[in-house]
Coordinates of C-alpha atoms and ligand atoms in Angstrom, one line a residue:
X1 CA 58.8 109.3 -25.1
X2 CA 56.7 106.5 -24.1
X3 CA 58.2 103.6 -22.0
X4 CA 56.8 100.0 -21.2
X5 CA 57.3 99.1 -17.6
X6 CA 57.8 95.4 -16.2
X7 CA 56.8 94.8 -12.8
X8 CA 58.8 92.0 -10.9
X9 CA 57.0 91.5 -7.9
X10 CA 53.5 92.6 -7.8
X11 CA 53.3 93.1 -3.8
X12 CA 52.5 95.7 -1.3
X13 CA 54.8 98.1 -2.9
X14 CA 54.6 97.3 -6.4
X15 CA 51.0 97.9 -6.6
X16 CA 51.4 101.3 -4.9
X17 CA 53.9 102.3 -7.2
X18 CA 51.5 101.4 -10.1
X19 CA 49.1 103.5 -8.2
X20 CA 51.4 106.6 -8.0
X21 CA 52.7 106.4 -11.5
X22 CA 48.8 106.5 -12.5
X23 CA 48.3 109.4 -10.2
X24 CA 51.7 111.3 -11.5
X25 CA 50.6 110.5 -15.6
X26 CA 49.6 113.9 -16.0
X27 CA 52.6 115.4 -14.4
X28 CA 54.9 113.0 -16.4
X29 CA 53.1 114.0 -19.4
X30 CA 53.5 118.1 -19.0
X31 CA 56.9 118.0 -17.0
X32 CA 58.9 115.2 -19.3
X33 CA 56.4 114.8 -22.4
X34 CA 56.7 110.9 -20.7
X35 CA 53.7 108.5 -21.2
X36 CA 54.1 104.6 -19.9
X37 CA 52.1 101.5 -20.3
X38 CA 52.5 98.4 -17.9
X39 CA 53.6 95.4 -20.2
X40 CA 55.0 92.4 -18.3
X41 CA 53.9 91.4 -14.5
X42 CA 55.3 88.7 -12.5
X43 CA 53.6 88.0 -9.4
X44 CA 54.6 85.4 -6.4
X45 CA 50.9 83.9 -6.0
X46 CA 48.9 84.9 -8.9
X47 CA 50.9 84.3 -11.9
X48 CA 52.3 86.1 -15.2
X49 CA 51.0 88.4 -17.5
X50 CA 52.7 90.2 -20.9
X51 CA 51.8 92.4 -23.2
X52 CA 54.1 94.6 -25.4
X53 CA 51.0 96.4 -26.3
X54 CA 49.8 97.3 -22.8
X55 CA 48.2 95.7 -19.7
X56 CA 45.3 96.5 -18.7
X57 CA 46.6 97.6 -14.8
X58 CA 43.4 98.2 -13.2
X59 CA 42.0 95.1 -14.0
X60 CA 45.3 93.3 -12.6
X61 CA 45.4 95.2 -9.5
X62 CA 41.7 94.1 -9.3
X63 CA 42.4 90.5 -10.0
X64 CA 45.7 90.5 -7.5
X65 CA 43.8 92.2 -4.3
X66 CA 40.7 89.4 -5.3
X67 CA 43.1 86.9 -4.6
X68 CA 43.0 86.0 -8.6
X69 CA 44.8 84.9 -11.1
X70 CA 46.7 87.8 -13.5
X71 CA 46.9 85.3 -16.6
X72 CA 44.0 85.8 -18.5
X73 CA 45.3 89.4 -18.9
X74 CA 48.2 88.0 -20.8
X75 CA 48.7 88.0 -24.7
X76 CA 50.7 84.8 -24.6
X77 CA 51.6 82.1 -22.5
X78 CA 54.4 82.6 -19.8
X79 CA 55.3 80.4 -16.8
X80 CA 58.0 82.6 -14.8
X81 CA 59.6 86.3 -14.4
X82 CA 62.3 85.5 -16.8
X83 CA 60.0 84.8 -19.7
X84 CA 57.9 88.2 -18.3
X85 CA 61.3 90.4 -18.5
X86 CA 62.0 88.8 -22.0
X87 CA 58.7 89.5 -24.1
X88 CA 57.6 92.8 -22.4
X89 CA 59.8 94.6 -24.6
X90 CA 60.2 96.8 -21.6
X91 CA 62.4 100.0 -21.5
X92 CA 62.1 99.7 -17.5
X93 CA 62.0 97.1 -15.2
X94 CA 61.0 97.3 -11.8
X95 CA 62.4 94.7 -9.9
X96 CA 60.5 93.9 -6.3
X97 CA 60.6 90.3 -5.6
X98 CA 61.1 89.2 -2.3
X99 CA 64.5 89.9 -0.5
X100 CA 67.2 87.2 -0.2
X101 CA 69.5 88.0 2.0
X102 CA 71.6 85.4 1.7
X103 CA 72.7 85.4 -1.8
X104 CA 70.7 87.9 -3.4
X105 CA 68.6 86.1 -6.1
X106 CA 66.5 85.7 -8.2
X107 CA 66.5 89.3 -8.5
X108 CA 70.6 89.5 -9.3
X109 CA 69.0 87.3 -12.4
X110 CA 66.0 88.9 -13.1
X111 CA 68.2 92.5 -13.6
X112 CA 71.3 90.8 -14.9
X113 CA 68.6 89.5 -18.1
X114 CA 67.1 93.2 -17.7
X115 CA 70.4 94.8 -18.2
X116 CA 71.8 92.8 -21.4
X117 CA 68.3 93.5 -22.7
X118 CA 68.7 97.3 -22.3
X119 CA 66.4 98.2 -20.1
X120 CA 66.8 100.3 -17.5
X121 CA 66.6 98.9 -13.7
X122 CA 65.2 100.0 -10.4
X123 CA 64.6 98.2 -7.5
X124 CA 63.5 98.3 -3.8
X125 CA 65.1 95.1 -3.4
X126 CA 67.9 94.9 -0.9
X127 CA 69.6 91.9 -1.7
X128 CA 70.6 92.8 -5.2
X129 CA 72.1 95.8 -4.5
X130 CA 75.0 94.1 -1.4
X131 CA 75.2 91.0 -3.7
X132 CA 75.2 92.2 -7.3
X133 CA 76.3 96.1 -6.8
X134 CA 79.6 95.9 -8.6
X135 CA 78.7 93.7 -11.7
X136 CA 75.5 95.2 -12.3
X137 CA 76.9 98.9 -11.8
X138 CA 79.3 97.8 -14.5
X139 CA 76.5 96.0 -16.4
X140 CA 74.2 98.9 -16.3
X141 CA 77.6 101.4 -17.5
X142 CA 78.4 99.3 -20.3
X143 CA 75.0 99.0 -21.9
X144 CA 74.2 103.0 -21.2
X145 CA 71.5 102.1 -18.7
X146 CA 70.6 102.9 -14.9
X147 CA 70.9 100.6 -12.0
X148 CA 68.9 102.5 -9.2
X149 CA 67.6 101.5 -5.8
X150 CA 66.9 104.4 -4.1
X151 CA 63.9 102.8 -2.3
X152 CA 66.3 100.4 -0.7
X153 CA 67.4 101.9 2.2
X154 CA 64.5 104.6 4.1
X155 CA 61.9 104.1 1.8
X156 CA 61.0 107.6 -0.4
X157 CA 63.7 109.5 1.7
X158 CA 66.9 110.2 -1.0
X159 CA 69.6 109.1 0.6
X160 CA 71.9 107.2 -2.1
X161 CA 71.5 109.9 -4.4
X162 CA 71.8 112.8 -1.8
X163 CA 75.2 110.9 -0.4
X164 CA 76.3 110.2 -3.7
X165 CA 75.8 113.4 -5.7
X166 CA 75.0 116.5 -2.8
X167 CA 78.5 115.7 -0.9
X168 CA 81.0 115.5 -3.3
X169 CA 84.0 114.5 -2.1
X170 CA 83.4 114.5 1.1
X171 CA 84.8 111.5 2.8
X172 CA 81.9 109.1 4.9
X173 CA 83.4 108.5 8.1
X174 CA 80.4 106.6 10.0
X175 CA 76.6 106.6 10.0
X176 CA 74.2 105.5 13.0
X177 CA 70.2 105.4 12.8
X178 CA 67.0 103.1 13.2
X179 CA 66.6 101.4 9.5
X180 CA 63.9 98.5 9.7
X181 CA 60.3 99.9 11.2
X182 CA 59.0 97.1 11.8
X183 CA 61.0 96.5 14.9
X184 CA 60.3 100.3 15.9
X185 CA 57.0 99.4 15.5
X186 CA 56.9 96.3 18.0
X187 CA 59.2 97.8 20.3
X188 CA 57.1 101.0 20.6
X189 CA 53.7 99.4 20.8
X190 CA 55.5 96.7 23.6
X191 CA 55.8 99.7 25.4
X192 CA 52.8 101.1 25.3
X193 CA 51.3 97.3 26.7
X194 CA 50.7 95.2 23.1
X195 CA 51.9 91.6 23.5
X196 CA 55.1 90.7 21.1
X197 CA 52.6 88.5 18.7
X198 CA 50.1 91.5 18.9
X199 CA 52.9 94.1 17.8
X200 CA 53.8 91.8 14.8
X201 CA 50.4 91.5 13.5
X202 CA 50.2 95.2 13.9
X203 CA 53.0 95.9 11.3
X204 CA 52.2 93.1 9.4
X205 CA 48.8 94.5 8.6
X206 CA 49.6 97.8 8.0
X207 CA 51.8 96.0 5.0
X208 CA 55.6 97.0 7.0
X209 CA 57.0 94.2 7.5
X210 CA 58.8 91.7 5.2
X211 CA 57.0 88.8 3.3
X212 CA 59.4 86.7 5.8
X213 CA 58.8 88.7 8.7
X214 CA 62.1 87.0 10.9
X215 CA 64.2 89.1 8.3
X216 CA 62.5 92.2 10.0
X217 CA 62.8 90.6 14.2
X218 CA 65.8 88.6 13.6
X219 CA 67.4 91.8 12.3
X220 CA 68.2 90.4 8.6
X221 CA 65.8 93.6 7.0
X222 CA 68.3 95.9 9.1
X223 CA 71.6 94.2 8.5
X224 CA 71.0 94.1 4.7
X225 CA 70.3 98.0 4.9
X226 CA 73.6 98.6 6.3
X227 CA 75.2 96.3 4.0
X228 CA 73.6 98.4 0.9
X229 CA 74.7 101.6 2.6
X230 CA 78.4 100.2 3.1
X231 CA 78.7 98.5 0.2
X232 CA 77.5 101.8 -2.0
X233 CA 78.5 104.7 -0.1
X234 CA 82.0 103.2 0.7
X235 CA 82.6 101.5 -2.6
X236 CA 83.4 98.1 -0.4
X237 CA 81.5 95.0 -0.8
X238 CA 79.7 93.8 2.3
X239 CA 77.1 91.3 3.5
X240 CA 74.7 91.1 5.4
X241 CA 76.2 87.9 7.1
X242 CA 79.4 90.1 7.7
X243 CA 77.3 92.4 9.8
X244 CA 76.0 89.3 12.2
X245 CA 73.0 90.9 13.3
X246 CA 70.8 90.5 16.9
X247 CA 67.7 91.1 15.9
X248 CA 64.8 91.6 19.0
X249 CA 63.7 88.3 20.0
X250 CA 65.4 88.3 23.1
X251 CA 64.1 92.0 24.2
X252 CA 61.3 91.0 26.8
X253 CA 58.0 92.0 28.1
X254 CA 59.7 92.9 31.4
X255 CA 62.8 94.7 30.2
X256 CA 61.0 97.1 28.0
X257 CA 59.2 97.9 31.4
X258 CA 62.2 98.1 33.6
X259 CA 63.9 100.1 30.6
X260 CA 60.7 103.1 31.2
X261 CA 60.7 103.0 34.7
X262 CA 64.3 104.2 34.0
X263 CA 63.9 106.9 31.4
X264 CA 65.1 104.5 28.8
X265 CA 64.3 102.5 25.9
X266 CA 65.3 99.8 23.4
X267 CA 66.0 100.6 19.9
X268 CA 67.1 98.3 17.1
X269 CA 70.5 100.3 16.3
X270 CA 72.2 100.2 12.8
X271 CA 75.6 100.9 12.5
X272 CA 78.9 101.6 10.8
X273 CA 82.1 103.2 11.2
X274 CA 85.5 103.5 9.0
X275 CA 88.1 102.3 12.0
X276 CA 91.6 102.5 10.0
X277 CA 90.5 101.9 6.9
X278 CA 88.4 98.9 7.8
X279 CA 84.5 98.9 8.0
X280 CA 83.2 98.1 11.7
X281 CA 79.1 97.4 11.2
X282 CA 76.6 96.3 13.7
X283 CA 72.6 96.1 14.2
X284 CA 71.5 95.2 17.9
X285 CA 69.3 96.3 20.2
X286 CA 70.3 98.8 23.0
X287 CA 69.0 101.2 25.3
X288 CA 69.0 104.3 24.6
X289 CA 67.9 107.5 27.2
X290 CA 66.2 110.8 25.7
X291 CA 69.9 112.2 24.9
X292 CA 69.8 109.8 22.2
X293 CA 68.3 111.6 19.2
X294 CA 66.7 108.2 18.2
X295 CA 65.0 107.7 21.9
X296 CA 61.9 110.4 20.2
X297 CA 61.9 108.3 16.8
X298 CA 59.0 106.2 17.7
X299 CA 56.3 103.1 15.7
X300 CA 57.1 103.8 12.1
X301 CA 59.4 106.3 12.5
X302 CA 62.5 105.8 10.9
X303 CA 66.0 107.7 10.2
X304 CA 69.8 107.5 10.2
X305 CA 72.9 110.2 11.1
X306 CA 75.9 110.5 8.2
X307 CA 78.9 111.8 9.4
X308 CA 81.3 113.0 7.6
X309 CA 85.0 115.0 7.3
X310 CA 83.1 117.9 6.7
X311 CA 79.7 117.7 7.4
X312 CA 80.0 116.7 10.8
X313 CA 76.5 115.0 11.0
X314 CA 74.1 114.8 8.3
X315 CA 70.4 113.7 9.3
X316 CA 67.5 111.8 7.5
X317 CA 64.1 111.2 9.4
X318 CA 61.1 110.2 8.2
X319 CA 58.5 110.4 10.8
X320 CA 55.6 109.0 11.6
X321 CA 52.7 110.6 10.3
X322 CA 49.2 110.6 12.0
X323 CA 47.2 108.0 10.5
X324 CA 49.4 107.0 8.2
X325 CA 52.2 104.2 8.7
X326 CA 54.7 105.3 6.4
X327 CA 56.0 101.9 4.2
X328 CA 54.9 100.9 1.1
X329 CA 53.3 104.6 -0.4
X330 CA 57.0 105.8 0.9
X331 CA 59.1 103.2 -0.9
X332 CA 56.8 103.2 -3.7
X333 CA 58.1 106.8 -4.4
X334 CA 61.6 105.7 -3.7
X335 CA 61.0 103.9 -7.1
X336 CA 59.0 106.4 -8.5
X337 CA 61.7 108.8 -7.9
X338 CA 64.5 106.4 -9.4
X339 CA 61.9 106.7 -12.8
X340 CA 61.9 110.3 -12.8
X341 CA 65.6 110.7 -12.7
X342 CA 65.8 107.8 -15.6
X343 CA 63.4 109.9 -18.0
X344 CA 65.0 113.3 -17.1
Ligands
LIG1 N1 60.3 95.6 6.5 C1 60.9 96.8 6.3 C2 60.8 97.6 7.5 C3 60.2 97.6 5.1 O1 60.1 97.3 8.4 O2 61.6 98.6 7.6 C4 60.9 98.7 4.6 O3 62.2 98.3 4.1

């Protein structure tokens, strides 16, 4: 079968997953008889560009790393991402905007006009999945479509679908880990002697942290991700707001040092626990010493603990790999992944 993908959000990931799906044709083609063409984007900073016939991808990636505008790719006129989503005649929409974690849009919009069209959704995008997850779940159902957002939460590691599907019935009690890497980042290379503002630019050029990068130090990034993991795994809408996070502004210079000198070290921690049949969440930073299994999990280094009745604990790392920084090649697959399972 051949699909036609829309791209919502042309960022950092975006583009690498248009990269991998290039580099995985072949495989598509022999493993799932599955050929795509690209026929809607909708950039933040470079505009629109549809056509139900095919894009020509290369060019656009050209044009959007030039600092260009997409348009003159475009077959006809269109002025935002709803217009892209409605003439792509797209059987897949990727959606990758930037993450509100307030309220969750546009993107809620962008899949809610993907859904009633019947395409199939996935998305790397947080804010949908702790605002939207019930409607759209049921939106997606109704219309015999996917909702997926595997790349939400860890990137390229499965962790929905391996909760969802590889522990059946087994009852979540709590999970604990280190979600955002940008924060690992800074709080690793603080150590090591970079400056705060030196840290930041670090993870900002290797394309980690957010487009808004106070959602990754003010620990919004983080708070979201537990959020998504509550609100799925545990069926039980949360916010990020009802997790109140601390992000890592107020982590000094001086008490990373102190924090060595004793054997210890700050980590951004994500939490949640099922206390009586109420969910108890939390992201701040503590200190933790080298008993701690997330004291080794250092820079981009990222990874979280299930627990459940019967799987006592249940753990996901992704570590850091030399010269490479983990981010948006990992999440890109996250999507990627999501595709695979749509055309199997
Ligand atoms: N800004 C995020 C992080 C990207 O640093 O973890 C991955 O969600």
């Amino acid at each position: 079968m051949h699909y036609n993908l829309a791209l919502i959000g042309f960022g950092n990931v975006a583009r690498a997953l248009a990269r991998l799906l290039i580099r995985k044709a072949d495989l598509l083609k022999s493993k799932h008889d599955v050929t795509f063409s690209f026929t809607g984007i909708s950039t933040g900073r470079h505009g629109f560009a549809v056509n139900p016939k095919g894009l020509d991808i290369q060019k656009a990636l050209e044009l959007v790393e030039s600092g260009k505008d997409i348009f003159p790719l475009s077959s006809f006129d269109v002025k935002d991402s709803l217009a892209v989503i409605q003439h792509s005649q797209a059987n897949v929409m990727f959606e990758n905007s930037p993450v509100n974690t307030q309220t969750g849009q546009p993107a809620i919009d962008h899949i809610r006009t993907a859904l009633e069209l019947g395409m199939h959704v996935s998305t790397a995008n947080k804010g949908p999945v702790v605002h939207g997850y019930r409607e759209l779940t049921a939106l997606a159902e109704s219309k015999g479509k996917k909702f997926r957002f595997e790349s939400a939460v860890l990137g390229g590691a499965p962790v929905f679908s391996v909760m969802r599907e590889a522990f059946p019935l087994a009852e979540l009690e709590s999970f604990k880990g280190i979600l955002n890497a940008t924060t690992n980042v800074i709080l690793s290379r603080m150590e090591s002697g970079e400056t705060y503002e030196q840290a930041l630019n670090h993870a900002q050029s290797i394309g980690l942290a957010e487009t808004d990068p106070t959602n990754d130090v003010d620990g919004w990034d983080a708070a979201i991700k537990v959020a998504a993991l509550a609100t799925v795994l545990w069926n039980t809408p949360m916010t990020p707001q009802q997790v109140n996070p601390t992000g890592i502004r107020g982590i000094t210079f001086e008490m990373i040092a102190k924090a060595k000198a004793d054997g210890k070290r700050y980590k951004l921690v994500c939490s949640a626990e099922k206390v009586n049949g109420e969910i108890v969440a939390s992201v701040s930073p503590q200190l933790v010493d080298s008993s701690s299994s997330l004291y080794g999990m250092m820079n981009s280094s990222t990874g979280i603990t299930f627990r459940t009745d019967v799987v006592l604990d249940y753990s996901i790392v992704l570590s850091e790999k030399p010269g490479m920084t983990g981010g948006p090649v990992e999440t890109a697959y996250g999507l990627f992944a999501d595709f695979a399972s749509i055309v199997k």
